[in-house]
Amino acid sequence: MLVITDMKTTKDRILESALKLFSQKGYLGTTTKEIAKEANVAEVTLFRYFTSKENLFIEVIKSQSFLPTLKDLIPKLKEMDYYKALETTAKYYVKLLKKKQNLIHIMLSEMFKYPEEIREIHNKIIQEVHRVFAEYLDYLKTSGNVKNDINSVYASSAYFGMLFSIFLKKELFKKAINLNEAIHTCVKIFYEGTKKREFE
Amino acid sequence: MLVITDMKTTKDRILESALKLFSQKGYLGTTTKEIAKEANVAEVTLFRYFTSKENLFIEVIKSQSFLPTLKDLIPKLKEMDYYKALETTAKYYVKLLKKKQNLIHIMLSEMFKYPEEIREIHNKIIQEVHRVFAEYLDYLKTSGNVKNDINSVYASSAYFGMLFSIFLKKELFKKAINLNEAIHTCVKIFYEGTKKREFE
Amino acid sequence: MLVITDMKTTKDRILESALKLFSQKGYLGTTTKEIAKEANVAEVTLFRYFTSKENLFIEVIKSQSFLPTLKDLIPKLKEMDYYKALETTAKYYVKLLKKKQNLIHIMLSEMFKYPEEIREIHNKIIQEVHRVFAEYLDYLKTSGNVKNDINSVYASSAYFGMLFSIFLKKELFKKAINLNEAIHTCVKIFYEGTKKREFE
Amino acid sequence: MLVITDMKTTKDRILESALKLFSQKGYLGTTTKEIAKEANVAEVTLFRYFTSKENLFIEVIKSQSFLPTLKDLIPKLKEMDYYKALETTAKYYVKLLKKKQNLIHIMLSEMFKYPEEIREIHNKIIQEVHRVFAEYLDYLKTSGNVKNDINSVYASSAYFGMLFSIFLKKELFKKAINLNEAIHTCVKIFYEGTKKREFE
DNA sequence: GATGAATGAGGTTTCATTCAT
DNA sequence: TATGAATGAAACCTCATTCAT
């Protein structure tokens, strides 16, 4: 007799539970007992799959680090006008942050405890997103849509910085903000601040 | 006979040590033993001044929460042209972040553990900075320097978000960035993106 | 199709590995996991052959306890002169100890944990060796080669005690001793100390 | 109000209990909990005085390693005739072994786990006893009481080996032996085996 | 005001063993 | 016959905190 539903392996269940709890209570604030309970296994079982709590943490991080960058989005962006592209990017990015909230939480809280691992993630994901967007801006420079005297990399950083900041405010600090309006403000400022005007 | 040097009280020494260690290793990652050692007192002594580790944490946070907002800066900003004012604000803000790094570290790491306390700080400091700057933007709207269709509060948020993001990148993720150029890019974008143009 | 090589049964492989590890690290210092690994079987397999770790230990001991006593040697000794016989016995005994080092190690370390089992071995082997040798001494008394006022049993004990002591010193305490000279010193002392002189 | 009786410090009580239990059940067979209970302290307290179980073990060994050698006995031996001196030494040694049974037990059982520490003890104590006795034998050679062709060091080893062996048999293997007769047999054999005879 | 001594509660991890196949 | 998966019990050790001085 075979049970088809709930086919998640024990290992996956542990990883999931760990991700959830680490992000809610931090690495030290989460006990292996809690993780085991959440995953519905005995505490020992956890150590059959992961050599230690620390190893489990690293694995949780690794399991999260394969995020979509913007790469696949760029071709579509090139078909839109600049404003629309910015708006699309912003929405995509904020949605991504929302979806990967747990990872973000962990990155922010454990930065000082596992700097190596966290920085690697940052490079792989955040950094990569910025880099790809910077390329897009460079492309727009050549096509005459964006000012030439803007440093694409720092501009890219600034754009996502604004958006990240909004995300922090809403999700971390639980401020009641109008997400759409906030995003539009960012888009507008960035659009007006970077687009090439006639006679420039 | 009076000893003049090293007049810091025992309590202050404990608070200082705690701030330093909490910011480096997090709340749970720091032991009362370590704090005591760093402060050069016996571990028990710590409990004479603070009822518990948690109470010490709160006190550390409180002791850090009296930060200058922008309030005193505004009058000076009003005397400068808009671009210069933005630049001044940016530099002031980044310097402030740098100076209060420890507090920032703690806020980011302990957000989920002590949401109440942290949020209060956020309100008191970050939020306040944004609010004051928003007022300045409103002032510039009335004087015709800033576009009217920009939401001052979100714009304010966006501006400091960009800058905060640069700070994170440099100080947390230890990226080698050209701080001045990065800041200028932000200032330029925001300036161009918000300033009122003729015939608008 | 028959595989001829490596015909050791699984059970034997487990026993061998257990002997080796128990003697190197003690009973508690050896894990069933290690034994299984050394024997190249899964940990569970071990429990198919032995009801428990303790049972395995007992079986290891039992498997080792069929040692040659001196019985077969005695006829030959009787054909030698007394001095030569002592020398032969000494060398035979030291070689035996060396060969059964693992068992000795276990007996010394686990004496207090499994007194019953260990003592039984002692009786079966050591004791038996002493007894047989005592008989030989008694035989020499009747033939007028050994003093009559010597207690054969205690003398026997003393003789093997000296030799065992040398073994301990060399193999356990890793002292650099000249084995041959040490043995000869023992033989000489015992010979001179027990042989019957004229007019005695 | 001062309590005079039972002035043993907590640390000493822990050391004592540890010695007792380690010698009865081995290092791994003894739990820190048991030691604490035996010493009438909380388990944690043990860790205030000793950094780890291993450290406690080492300290136990160290605390036991200052044993009397034979040094003080030698002058008295020189005043006795050789036979009496041997007898005195034998009794003294067996009594010492009995008194330090715990240490002996530990040395035998943990030899393989802590070879360094144990060997050091062996050098300091056992070895030293043998050395001092060898010097005594050398002295007797010059005074013409002991044969010159006997290696004093190995003879010394052999003598204590016989005695140690008796001790093992009685105390470890719990054999019912007549201690006095056993000792006398040893003494007699060694005496007759080493004393210089006329015309030799 | 300051501290050495002592501890209860709890954390991670290991171990021998059982279950189901 | 052999084993991968799972576990209860318990080990060592740490932490924040109290007591008595």
Short mmCIF file of C-alpha atoms (C1' of nucleotides) in Angstrom, two decimals, chain D residues 10-11 13-15 17-18 21-22 27-54 56, chain E residues 6-12, chain F residues 10-16:
data_model
loop_
_atom_site.label_atom_id
_atom_site.label_comp_id
_atom_site.label_asym_id
_atom_site.label_seq_id
_atom_site.Cartn_x
_atom_site.Cartn_y
_atom_site.Cartn_z
CA THR D 10 34.54 21.04 47.53
CA LYS D 11 37.32 20.52 45.05
CA ARG D 13 35.60 16.08 47.64
CA ILE D 14 35.14 15.98 43.90
CA LEU D 15 38.65 14.65 43.36
CA SER D 17 34.79 10.83 44.48
CA ALA D 18 36.21 10.85 40.99
CA LEU D 21 34.48 5.96 40.75
CA PHE D 22 37.03 6.07 37.95
CA TYR D 27 36.75 6.64 32.80
CA LEU D 28 33.98 6.13 30.29
CA GLY D 29 31.93 4.05 32.68
CA THR D 30 31.75 6.89 35.16
CA THR D 31 29.43 9.82 34.50
CA THR D 32 29.97 13.31 35.74
CA LYS D 33 26.55 13.09 37.29
CA GLU D 34 27.62 10.14 39.43
CA ILE D 35 30.79 11.87 40.52
CA ALA D 36 28.83 14.94 41.50
CA LYS D 37 26.31 12.89 43.42
CA GLU D 38 29.05 11.01 45.24
CA ALA D 39 30.71 14.30 46.12
CA ASN D 40 27.40 15.79 47.17
CA VAL D 41 27.46 18.71 44.81
CA ALA D 42 25.45 19.68 41.77
CA GLU D 43 26.78 18.42 38.49
CA VAL D 44 27.58 21.94 37.31
CA THR D 45 29.75 22.61 40.30
CA LEU D 46 32.13 20.02 39.03
CA PHE D 47 32.64 22.14 35.95
CA ARG D 48 33.46 25.19 38.02
CA TYR D 49 36.53 23.40 39.28
CA PHE D 50 37.49 21.33 36.30
CA THR D 51 37.16 22.49 32.77
CA SER D 52 36.01 19.11 31.54
CA LYS D 53 35.64 15.50 32.52
CA GLU D 54 38.96 14.80 30.89
CA LEU D 56 39.15 16.14 36.03
"C1'" DA E 6 26.78 27.12 43.87
"C1'" DT E 7 23.00 25.58 40.93
"C1'" DG E 8 18.38 24.23 37.83
"C1'" DA E 9 17.22 24.13 33.45
"C1'" DG E 10 18.24 23.09 29.14
"C1'" DG E 11 21.22 22.52 24.68
"C1'" DT E 12 23.65 19.59 21.29
"C1'" DA F 10 21.46 9.70 28.48
"C1'" DA F 11 26.10 12.04 28.28
"C1'" DC F 12 28.83 16.31 28.65
"C1'" DC F 13 28.61 20.87 29.14
"C1'" DT F 14 26.86 26.01 29.22
"C1'" DC F 15 23.99 29.62 30.70
"C1'" DA F 16 21.70 32.92 33.50
#
